[in-house]
mmCIF file of C-alpha atoms and ligand atoms in Angstrom:
data_model
loop_
_atom_site.group_PDB
_atom_site.id
_atom_site.type_symbol
_atom_site.label_atom_id
_atom_site.label_comp_id
_atom_site.label_asym_id
_atom_site.label_seq_id
_atom_site.Cartn_x
_atom_site.Cartn_y
_atom_site.Cartn_z
ATOM 1 C CA UNK A 6 -23.909 14.892 1.166
ATOM 2 C CA UNK A 7 -21.987 16.010 -1.808
ATOM 3 C CA UNK A 8 -23.330 16.613 -5.560
ATOM 4 C CA UNK A 9 -23.342 13.517 -7.936
ATOM 5 C CA UNK A 10 -20.792 13.689 -10.956
ATOM 6 C CA UNK A 11 -21.418 12.244 -14.411
ATOM 7 C CA UNK A 12 -20.505 8.898 -13.351
ATOM 8 C CA UNK A 13 -22.724 8.996 -10.364
ATOM 9 C CA UNK A 14 -19.657 9.257 -8.089
ATOM 10 C CA UNK A 15 -20.727 11.339 -4.996
ATOM 11 C CA UNK A 16 -18.561 14.405 -5.370
ATOM 12 C CA UNK A 17 -16.827 15.581 -2.146
ATOM 13 C CA UNK A 18 -17.994 19.071 -0.887
ATOM 14 C CA UNK A 19 -15.864 21.975 -2.270
ATOM 15 C CA UNK A 20 -15.647 23.299 1.495
ATOM 16 C CA UNK A 21 -13.994 20.279 2.452
ATOM 17 C CA UNK A 22 -11.437 20.005 -0.375
ATOM 18 C CA UNK A 23 -10.659 23.677 0.260
ATOM 19 C CA UNK A 24 -10.124 22.783 4.075
ATOM 20 C CA UNK A 25 -7.910 19.714 3.378
ATOM 21 C CA UNK A 26 -5.920 21.946 0.752
ATOM 22 C CA UNK A 27 -5.379 24.874 3.414
ATOM 23 C CA UNK A 28 -4.319 22.334 5.870
ATOM 24 C CA UNK A 29 -2.025 20.247 3.778
ATOM 25 C CA UNK A 30 -0.807 23.502 2.048
ATOM 26 C CA UNK A 31 0.787 24.950 5.284
ATOM 27 C CA UNK A 32 2.030 21.867 6.679
ATOM 28 C CA UNK A 33 5.677 21.672 7.659
ATOM 29 C CA UNK A 34 6.065 17.805 7.752
ATOM 30 C CA UNK A 35 3.378 15.810 5.867
ATOM 31 C CA UNK A 36 3.224 12.237 6.338
ATOM 32 C CA UNK A 37 0.985 10.336 3.630
ATOM 33 C CA UNK A 38 -0.043 6.769 4.603
ATOM 34 C CA UNK A 39 -1.485 4.960 1.945
ATOM 35 C CA UNK A 40 -3.265 1.372 1.560
ATOM 36 C CA UNK A 41 -4.690 -0.800 -1.316
ATOM 37 C CA UNK A 42 -7.412 1.934 -2.150
ATOM 38 C CA UNK A 43 -5.003 4.396 -3.663
ATOM 39 C CA UNK A 44 -4.180 1.683 -6.564
ATOM 40 C CA UNK A 45 -7.792 0.852 -6.981
ATOM 41 C CA UNK A 46 -8.094 3.339 -9.810
ATOM 42 C CA UNK A 47 -5.159 1.785 -11.498
ATOM 43 C CA UNK A 48 -7.076 -1.494 -11.563
ATOM 44 C CA UNK A 49 -5.576 -3.271 -8.896
ATOM 45 C CA UNK A 50 -8.304 -4.968 -6.770
ATOM 46 C CA UNK A 51 -8.129 -3.863 -3.060
ATOM 47 C CA UNK A 52 -7.729 -6.482 -0.275
ATOM 48 C CA UNK A 53 -11.373 -6.257 0.913
ATOM 49 C CA UNK A 54 -12.662 -6.798 -2.643
ATOM 50 C CA UNK A 55 -10.237 -9.552 -3.292
ATOM 51 C CA UNK A 56 -12.543 -11.828 -1.569
ATOM 52 C CA UNK A 57 -14.885 -11.293 -4.586
ATOM 53 C CA UNK A 58 -12.731 -9.710 -6.979
ATOM 54 C CA UNK A 59 -9.983 -11.044 -9.309
ATOM 55 C CA UNK A 60 -8.663 -13.320 -6.546
ATOM 56 C CA UNK A 61 -12.204 -14.772 -5.719
ATOM 57 C CA UNK A 62 -10.582 -18.424 -5.337
ATOM 58 C CA UNK A 63 -8.000 -17.180 -2.863
ATOM 59 C CA UNK A 64 -8.262 -15.435 0.402
ATOM 60 C CA UNK A 65 -5.419 -13.198 0.540
ATOM 61 C CA UNK A 66 -5.294 -13.682 4.393
ATOM 62 C CA UNK A 67 -4.854 -17.204 3.805
ATOM 63 C CA UNK A 68 -2.247 -17.253 1.063
ATOM 64 C CA UNK A 69 -0.150 -14.418 2.501
ATOM 65 C CA UNK A 70 1.513 -16.393 4.939
ATOM 66 C CA UNK A 71 4.757 -18.375 5.472
ATOM 67 C CA UNK A 72 2.715 -21.511 6.345
ATOM 68 C CA UNK A 73 0.760 -21.248 2.951
ATOM 69 C CA UNK A 74 4.110 -21.129 1.185
ATOM 70 C CA UNK A 75 5.488 -23.956 2.680
ATOM 71 C CA UNK A 76 2.305 -25.988 2.298
ATOM 72 C CA UNK A 77 2.052 -25.059 -1.442
ATOM 73 C CA UNK A 78 5.138 -23.141 -2.598
ATOM 74 C CA UNK A 79 3.769 -23.283 -6.277
ATOM 75 C CA UNK A 80 0.167 -22.070 -5.490
ATOM 76 C CA UNK A 81 1.483 -19.331 -3.404
ATOM 77 C CA UNK A 82 4.402 -18.476 -6.019
ATOM 78 C CA UNK A 83 2.003 -18.292 -9.016
ATOM 79 C CA UNK A 84 -0.505 -16.274 -7.018
ATOM 80 C CA UNK A 85 2.240 -13.462 -6.566
ATOM 81 C CA UNK A 86 3.329 -13.893 -10.272
ATOM 82 C CA UNK A 87 -0.124 -13.306 -11.267
ATOM 83 C CA UNK A 88 -0.179 -10.143 -9.233
ATOM 84 C CA UNK A 89 3.177 -8.875 -10.401
ATOM 85 C CA UNK A 90 1.907 -9.314 -14.138
ATOM 86 C CA UNK A 91 -1.147 -7.193 -13.033
ATOM 87 C CA UNK A 92 1.033 -4.394 -11.698
ATOM 88 C CA UNK A 93 3.423 -4.519 -14.547
ATOM 89 C CA UNK A 94 0.374 -4.104 -16.887
ATOM 90 C CA UNK A 95 -1.137 -1.026 -15.158
ATOM 91 C CA UNK A 96 0.074 2.656 -14.697
ATOM 92 C CA UNK A 97 0.003 4.988 -11.805
ATOM 93 C CA UNK A 98 -3.404 6.963 -11.449
ATOM 94 C CA UNK A 99 -3.988 10.619 -11.083
ATOM 95 C CA UNK A 100 -4.082 10.012 -7.250
ATOM 96 C CA UNK A 101 -0.396 8.555 -7.254
ATOM 97 C CA UNK A 102 0.594 11.479 -9.270
ATOM 98 C CA UNK A 103 -0.971 14.121 -7.167
ATOM 99 C CA UNK A 104 0.786 12.871 -4.284
ATOM 100 C CA UNK A 105 3.966 12.861 -5.973
ATOM 101 C CA UNK A 106 3.446 16.378 -7.163
ATOM 102 C CA UNK A 107 3.043 17.727 -3.320
ATOM 103 C CA UNK A 108 6.705 17.143 -3.193
ATOM 104 C CA UNK A 109 7.230 20.357 -5.061
ATOM 105 C CA UNK A 110 4.898 22.437 -3.267
ATOM 106 C CA UNK A 111 5.712 21.474 0.414
ATOM 107 C CA UNK A 112 8.828 21.535 2.630
ATOM 108 C CA UNK A 113 8.676 17.690 3.453
ATOM 109 C CA UNK A 114 6.628 14.971 2.395
ATOM 110 C CA UNK A 115 6.910 11.180 3.307
ATOM 111 C CA UNK A 116 5.010 8.444 1.756
ATOM 112 C CA UNK A 117 4.506 5.588 4.188
ATOM 113 C CA UNK A 118 2.770 2.748 2.427
ATOM 114 C CA UNK A 119 1.146 -0.554 3.267
ATOM 115 C CA UNK A 120 1.111 -1.192 -0.655
ATOM 116 C CA UNK A 121 3.712 -3.806 -2.337
ATOM 117 C CA UNK A 122 2.909 -2.658 -5.657
ATOM 118 C CA UNK A 123 5.486 0.172 -7.141
ATOM 119 C CA UNK A 124 3.024 2.587 -8.227
ATOM 120 C CA UNK A 125 4.183 5.378 -5.784
ATOM 121 C CA UNK A 126 7.665 4.807 -7.195
ATOM 122 C CA UNK A 127 6.652 4.974 -10.541
ATOM 123 C CA UNK A 128 4.599 8.148 -9.901
ATOM 124 C CA UNK A 129 7.689 9.876 -8.943
ATOM 125 C CA UNK A 130 7.268 9.995 -5.100
ATOM 126 C CA UNK A 131 10.705 10.148 -3.741
ATOM 127 C CA UNK A 132 10.622 9.583 0.058
ATOM 128 C CA UNK A 133 8.874 6.483 0.221
ATOM 129 C CA UNK A 134 8.745 3.843 3.265
ATOM 130 C CA UNK A 135 7.498 0.371 2.231
ATOM 131 C CA UNK A 136 6.159 -1.281 5.484
ATOM 132 C CA UNK A 137 5.329 -4.633 3.676
ATOM 133 C CA UNK A 138 7.968 -5.016 1.199
ATOM 134 C CA UNK A 139 7.821 -5.170 -2.594
ATOM 135 C CA UNK A 140 6.025 -7.427 -4.863
ATOM 136 C CA UNK A 141 8.344 -6.662 -7.460
ATOM 137 C CA UNK A 142 11.293 -8.328 -5.483
ATOM 138 C CA UNK A 143 12.173 -11.767 -4.346
ATOM 139 C CA UNK A 144 14.386 -13.230 -1.691
ATOM 140 C CA UNK A 145 15.885 -16.549 -0.345
ATOM 141 C CA UNK A 146 13.139 -17.974 2.021
ATOM 142 C CA UNK A 147 16.003 -18.492 4.520
ATOM 143 C CA UNK A 148 17.747 -15.285 3.982
ATOM 144 C CA UNK A 149 20.712 -17.471 3.823
ATOM 145 C CA UNK A 150 23.364 -14.436 2.897
ATOM 146 C CA UNK A 151 21.515 -12.258 5.421
ATOM 147 C CA UNK A 152 18.510 -10.093 5.746
ATOM 148 C CA UNK A 153 17.273 -9.922 2.928
ATOM 149 C CA UNK A 154 19.214 -12.220 0.562
ATOM 150 C CA UNK A 155 17.571 -10.562 -2.549
ATOM 151 C CA UNK A 156 17.401 -12.704 -5.824
ATOM 152 C CA UNK A 157 17.226 -11.402 -9.277
ATOM 153 C CA UNK A 158 14.878 -14.193 -10.664
ATOM 154 C CA UNK A 159 15.237 -12.738 -14.126
ATOM 155 C CA UNK A 160 18.696 -13.340 -13.979
ATOM 156 C CA UNK A 161 18.409 -17.135 -13.192
ATOM 157 C CA UNK A 162 19.019 -18.631 -16.713
ATOM 158 C CA UNK A 163 17.747 -22.154 -16.095
ATOM 159 C CA UNK A 164 14.623 -21.003 -14.180
ATOM 160 C CA UNK A 165 11.390 -22.425 -15.616
ATOM 161 C CA UNK A 166 8.256 -20.364 -14.513
ATOM 162 C CA UNK A 167 5.973 -23.371 -14.799
ATOM 163 C CA UNK A 168 8.196 -25.122 -12.059
ATOM 164 C CA UNK A 169 6.871 -22.612 -9.092
ATOM 165 C CA UNK A 170 9.404 -20.936 -7.001
ATOM 166 C CA UNK A 171 12.952 -20.877 -8.170
ATOM 167 C CA UNK A 172 16.006 -22.255 -6.316
ATOM 168 C CA UNK A 173 18.267 -19.650 -4.355
ATOM 169 C CA UNK A 174 21.392 -19.575 -6.231
ATOM 170 C CA UNK A 175 23.319 -19.326 -3.100
ATOM 171 C CA UNK A 176 21.740 -22.134 -0.973
ATOM 172 C CA UNK A 177 19.396 -24.117 -3.637
ATOM 173 C CA UNK A 178 16.498 -23.644 -1.350
ATOM 174 C CA UNK A 179 13.144 -21.840 -2.038
ATOM 175 C CA UNK A 180 13.023 -18.214 -3.377
ATOM 176 C CA UNK A 181 9.968 -16.186 -2.097
ATOM 177 C CA UNK A 182 8.229 -12.886 -2.649
ATOM 178 C CA UNK A 183 10.070 -10.340 -0.691
ATOM 179 C CA UNK A 184 7.127 -9.202 0.950
ATOM 180 C CA UNK A 185 5.840 -9.016 4.708
ATOM 181 C CA UNK A 186 3.330 -12.018 5.362
ATOM 182 C CA UNK A 187 0.702 -12.191 7.934
ATOM 183 C CA UNK A 188 2.462 -13.280 11.310
ATOM 184 C CA UNK A 189 5.944 -11.956 10.255
ATOM 185 C CA UNK A 190 7.595 -8.901 11.702
ATOM 186 C CA UNK A 191 7.969 -5.564 9.558
ATOM 187 C CA UNK A 192 11.488 -4.713 8.303
ATOM 188 C CA UNK A 193 12.962 -3.117 11.499
ATOM 189 C CA UNK A 194 14.267 0.193 9.593
ATOM 190 C CA UNK A 195 10.930 0.591 7.718
ATOM 191 C CA UNK A 196 8.622 0.454 11.013
ATOM 192 C CA UNK A 197 10.905 2.842 13.243
ATOM 193 C CA UNK A 198 11.312 5.261 10.129
ATOM 194 C CA UNK A 199 7.384 5.395 9.927
ATOM 195 C CA UNK A 200 7.032 5.826 13.639
ATOM 196 C CA UNK A 201 9.532 8.564 13.610
ATOM 197 C CA UNK A 202 7.987 10.430 10.609
ATOM 198 C CA UNK A 203 4.467 10.389 12.325
ATOM 199 C CA UNK A 204 5.668 11.503 15.606
ATOM 200 C CA UNK A 205 7.336 14.456 13.825
ATOM 201 C CA UNK A 206 4.525 15.127 11.460
ATOM 202 C CA UNK A 207 1.923 18.075 11.973
ATOM 203 C CA UNK A 208 -0.615 16.817 9.046
ATOM 204 C CA UNK A 209 -1.182 13.187 8.305
ATOM 205 C CA UNK A 210 -3.073 12.246 4.939
ATOM 206 C CA UNK A 211 -4.505 8.763 5.103
ATOM 207 C CA UNK A 212 -5.399 7.447 1.777
ATOM 208 C CA UNK A 213 -7.157 4.272 0.837
ATOM 209 C CA UNK A 214 -6.681 2.149 3.825
ATOM 210 C CA UNK A 215 -9.298 0.272 5.813
ATOM 211 C CA UNK A 216 -6.942 0.650 8.815
ATOM 212 C CA UNK A 217 -7.537 -2.998 9.721
ATOM 213 C CA UNK A 218 -4.005 -4.339 9.459
ATOM 214 C CA UNK A 219 -1.418 -3.880 12.577
ATOM 215 C CA UNK A 220 1.015 -2.125 13.097
ATOM 216 C CA UNK A 221 0.225 0.052 10.169
ATOM 217 C CA UNK A 222 -3.187 0.820 11.491
ATOM 218 C CA UNK A 223 -1.754 2.191 14.549
ATOM 219 C CA UNK A 224 0.339 5.071 12.939
ATOM 220 C CA UNK A 225 -2.669 7.535 12.505
ATOM 221 C CA UNK A 226 -3.426 7.100 16.351
ATOM 222 C CA UNK A 227 0.238 7.610 17.194
ATOM 223 C CA UNK A 228 0.217 10.910 15.208
ATOM 224 C CA UNK A 229 -2.855 11.988 16.609
ATOM 225 C CA UNK A 230 -1.365 11.458 20.229
ATOM 226 C CA UNK A 231 1.397 13.346 18.804
ATOM 227 C CA UNK A 232 -0.912 16.447 18.214
ATOM 228 C CA UNK A 233 -1.154 15.965 14.227
ATOM 229 C CA UNK A 234 -4.016 16.916 12.290
ATOM 230 C CA UNK A 235 -5.584 13.985 10.369
ATOM 231 C CA UNK A 236 -7.041 14.031 6.821
ATOM 232 C CA UNK A 237 -8.691 10.993 5.278
ATOM 233 C CA UNK A 238 -9.385 10.125 1.596
ATOM 234 C CA UNK A 239 -11.697 7.021 1.182
ATOM 235 C CA UNK A 240 -14.972 6.733 -0.193
ATOM 236 C CA UNK A 241 -16.174 4.504 2.603
ATOM 237 C CA UNK A 242 -15.760 4.980 6.326
ATOM 238 C CA UNK A 243 -12.618 3.009 7.831
ATOM 239 C CA UNK A 244 -11.223 2.419 11.176
ATOM 240 C CA UNK A 245 -9.533 5.736 11.022
ATOM 241 C CA UNK A 246 -12.405 7.739 10.100
ATOM 242 C CA UNK A 247 -13.248 8.365 13.726
ATOM 243 C CA UNK A 248 -9.967 9.890 14.265
ATOM 244 C CA UNK A 249 -9.717 12.247 11.665
ATOM 245 C CA UNK A 250 -10.491 15.987 11.369
ATOM 246 C CA UNK A 251 -11.435 15.995 7.593
ATOM 247 C CA UNK A 252 -12.728 13.110 5.731
ATOM 248 C CA UNK A 253 -12.911 13.488 2.012
ATOM 249 C CA UNK A 254 -15.454 10.656 1.084
ATOM 250 C CA UNK A 255 -14.495 10.091 -2.475
ATOM 251 C CA UNK A 256 -12.083 8.108 -4.837
ATOM 252 C CA UNK A 257 -8.667 9.220 -4.464
ATOM 253 C CA UNK A 258 -7.953 9.489 -8.144
ATOM 254 C CA UNK A 259 -10.648 12.072 -8.146
ATOM 255 C CA UNK A 260 -10.213 13.861 -4.615
ATOM 256 C CA UNK A 261 -6.390 14.012 -4.566
ATOM 257 C CA UNK A 262 -6.064 16.020 -7.936
ATOM 258 C CA UNK A 263 -8.761 18.480 -6.605
ATOM 259 C CA UNK A 264 -7.016 18.914 -3.341
ATOM 260 C CA UNK A 265 -3.608 19.725 -5.252
ATOM 261 C CA UNK A 266 -5.423 22.159 -7.511
ATOM 262 C CA UNK A 267 -6.845 24.000 -4.466
ATOM 263 C CA UNK A 268 -3.532 24.212 -2.803
ATOM 264 C CA UNK A 269 -1.795 25.383 -6.394
ATOM 265 C CA UNK A 270 -4.747 27.912 -6.501
ATOM 266 C CA UNK A 271 -3.497 29.116 -3.014
HETATM 267 C C1 BV8 B 307 2.944 -8.402 12.740
HETATM 268 C C2 BV8 B 307 2.008 -8.060 1.879
HETATM 269 C C3 BV8 B 307 4.286 -8.955 14.575
HETATM 270 C C4 BV8 B 307 1.466 -9.293 1.670
HETATM 271 C C5 BV8 B 307 0.317 -7.339 3.753
HETATM 272 C C6 BV8 B 307 -2.859 -13.138 15.009
HETATM 273 C C7 BV8 B 307 -1.744 -13.759 14.409
HETATM 274 C C8 BV8 B 307 -0.735 -13.189 13.883
HETATM 275 C C9 BV8 B 307 -0.828 -11.997 13.680
HETATM 276 C C10 BV8 B 307 -1.878 -11.304 13.965
HETATM 277 C C11 BV8 B 307 -2.890 -11.699 14.573
HETATM 278 N N1 BV8 B 307 -3.800 -10.735 15.009
HETATM 279 C C12 BV8 B 307 -3.301 -9.487 14.407
HETATM 280 C C13 BV8 B 307 -2.143 -9.973 13.971
HETATM 281 C C14 BV8 B 307 -1.365 -8.765 13.244
HETATM 282 C C15 BV8 B 307 -1.378 -8.997 11.797
HETATM 283 C C16 BV8 B 307 -2.988 -8.442 11.524
HETATM 284 O O1 BV8 B 307 -2.903 -7.128 11.461
HETATM 285 N N2 BV8 B 307 -3.756 -9.249 11.061
HETATM 286 C C17 BV8 B 307 -5.043 -8.463 10.803
HETATM 287 C C18 BV8 B 307 -5.889 -9.550 10.057
HETATM 288 C C19 BV8 B 307 -5.783 -8.200 12.188
HETATM 289 N N3 BV8 B 307 -0.326 -8.138 11.272
HETATM 290 C C20 BV8 B 307 0.634 -8.897 11.043
HETATM 291 O O2 BV8 B 307 0.923 -10.081 10.874
HETATM 292 C C21 BV8 B 307 1.895 -8.223 10.475
HETATM 293 N N4 BV8 B 307 2.921 -8.566 11.393
HETATM 294 O O3 BV8 B 307 2.284 -7.988 13.280
HETATM 295 O O4 BV8 B 307 4.077 -8.930 13.453
HETATM 296 C C22 BV8 B 307 3.423 -10.409 15.129
HETATM 297 C C23 BV8 B 307 4.072 -11.516 14.580
HETATM 298 C C24 BV8 B 307 3.284 -12.715 15.030
HETATM 299 C C25 BV8 B 307 2.181 -12.751 15.698
HETATM 300 C C26 BV8 B 307 1.444 -11.486 16.046
HETATM 301 C C27 BV8 B 307 2.128 -10.335 15.984
HETATM 302 C C28 BV8 B 307 2.157 -8.282 9.150
HETATM 303 C C29 BV8 B 307 1.246 -7.415 8.394
HETATM 304 C C30 BV8 B 307 1.527 -7.254 6.903
HETATM 305 C C31 BV8 B 307 0.619 -8.304 6.101
HETATM 306 N N5 BV8 B 307 1.098 -8.204 4.632
HETATM 307 N N6 BV8 B 307 0.947 -7.152 2.501
HETATM 308 C C32 BV8 B 307 0.625 -9.267 0.399
HETATM 309 O O5 BV8 B 307 0.280 -8.192 0.001
HETATM 310 O O6 BV8 B 307 0.551 -10.374 -0.471
HETATM 311 S S1 BV8 B 307 -0.794 -6.588 4.386
HETATM 312 C C33 BV8 B 307 -2.002 -6.399 2.960
HETATM 313 O O7 BV8 B 307 -3.321 -6.255 3.575
HETATM 314 C C34 BV8 B 307 -1.753 -5.252 2.049
HETATM 315 O O8 BV8 B 307 -0.379 -5.111 1.896
HETATM 316 C C35 BV8 B 307 -2.392 -4.303 2.913
HETATM 317 O O9 BV8 B 307 -1.570 -3.410 3.598
HETATM 318 C C36 BV8 B 307 -3.355 -4.967 3.506
HETATM 319 C C37 BV8 B 307 -4.751 -4.476 3.307
HETATM 320 O O10 BV8 B 307 -5.378 -3.278 3.908
HETATM 321 P P1 BV8 B 307 -5.703 -2.062 2.947
HETATM 322 O O11 BV8 B 307 -4.473 -1.535 2.269
HETATM 323 O O12 BV8 B 307 -6.068 -1.182 4.092
HETATM 324 O O13 BV8 B 307 -6.507 -2.540 2.107
HETATM 325 P P2 BV8 B 307 -7.943 -3.026 2.261
HETATM 326 O O14 BV8 B 307 -8.488 -3.854 1.031
HETATM 327 O O15 BV8 B 307 -8.363 -3.584 3.580
HETATM 328 O O16 BV8 B 307 -8.579 -1.572 2.196
HETATM 329 C C38 BV8 B 307 -8.754 -0.832 1.003
HETATM 330 C C39 BV8 B 307 -9.375 0.604 1.321
HETATM 331 O O17 BV8 B 307 -9.543 1.337 0.249
HETATM 332 C C40 BV8 B 307 -10.920 0.420 1.864
HETATM 333 O O18 BV8 B 307 -11.139 1.175 2.991
HETATM 334 C C41 BV8 B 307 -11.754 1.151 0.813
HETATM 335 O O19 BV8 B 307 -12.780 1.721 1.116
HETATM 336 C C42 BV8 B 307 -10.772 2.019 0.073
HETATM 337 N N7 BV8 B 307 -10.822 2.453 -1.364
HETATM 338 C C43 BV8 B 307 -11.492 1.505 -2.298
HETATM 339 N N8 BV8 B 307 -11.561 2.126 -3.227
HETATM 340 C C44 BV8 B 307 -10.827 3.375 -3.343
HETATM 341 C C45 BV8 B 307 -10.410 3.531 -1.789
HETATM 342 N N9 BV8 B 307 -9.798 4.530 -1.339
HETATM 343 C C46 BV8 B 307 -9.601 5.647 -1.784
HETATM 344 N N10 BV8 B 307 -9.575 5.436 -3.199
HETATM 345 C C47 BV8 B 307 -10.477 4.475 -4.080
HETATM 346 N N11 BV8 B 307 -10.926 4.538 -5.186
#
C-alpha cells in the first residue's frame, strides 16, 4: 500500500512509477487509451459518478441513445448543451498535459480516447483517435448530405437555444450531437485506426476507464494478445486491471506527471 499525501490520496509506490517510466520510456509505439477518468480532475464527472453526480436526474446510459433523442429531443439536446457548457468552462488537467508532453520524448504516441470532450486536443496531443465522436460538434440526425453531415449551430442565425435541437439547414429535420450513442456503430475509420494502432503497439497506457464499454474495452485485450505490455492508471480496479503488467492505483492528474518526470530524469 502506498504512502498517503497531504490530501489523503494514496501515493503510488515510487518503484511502480519508475517501472512504468522505464517501460514507457523505451517504447517504440505507445498507444494511450483514455476514458472519463482522465478528465475527472478537470471537474468533469465520470459516467460511473454521473448516476449520483451532476447528472443525478439522468442516467447517461438511458439518455445517450437515438431512441431517447427521438422520444424527447429537447431533453436530450439540453443535456448535451449542459455538458458542452461544462467542458467549455474547464481546462485540461496536468494528466492531459503529461500525456501531450510524452510526444516530445517518444518516437510514436497515439491517443485513442472514449471521451467526447476536447481536453486532449486543448492539452496539445496531436495524434488522437476519437472513438465516440465529439460533444463539441453537431450533425444532421439523418446525415442528409452524407456521413457525417456536420452542422455549425453557432452559424444558424435564427436558432433559439430555448427551442431544443436546431433544424438542419439542408433538410430542415433535427440536428443532434455528433457523438456515438449506445446501440450505434463506431465511426468505421476511427475503430479500424484504433485496432491497427493497438496491434502495432509495444506498450499500451490505459488511463481512467472502467473497461465496461464495448468495443473500446476489447482494445487492451487485443494488444495483450499481440504481445504488448499494459500499464494502467486508475485509483480503482477496472475490468482491465487483471490484464495489466503495472497498475498505478492513483489519480491520473497526479500519477502521470510523476511518470513523465521519471522518464525525463531517465
Ligand atoms: C456498438 C458518447 C455495435 C455518448 C459513449 C446491447 C444493446 C446495444 C449495444 C450493446 C448491448 N450490450 C452491449 C452493447 C454494446 C454497447 C455497450 O458497451 N454497452 C455497455 C453498457 C455494456 N456499446 C455500444 O452500443 C457501442 N456501439 O457496440 O455498436 C452494436 C450496435 C447495436 C447492438 C449491439 C452492438 C457504442 C458505445 C459508445 C457509447 N457512447 N459516449 C455520450 O458521451 O453521451 S460511451 C460513454 O460511456 C463515454 O464516452 C465513455 O466511453 C463511456 C464510459 O466509460 P469510461 O470512459 O470508462 O467511464 P466510466 O465512468 O465508466 O469509468 C471512469 C473510470 O475512471 C473509472 O474506472 C474510475 O475508477 C476512473 N477514475 C475516476 N477518477 C479518476 C479515474 N481514473 C484516473 N484518474 C482519476 N482521477
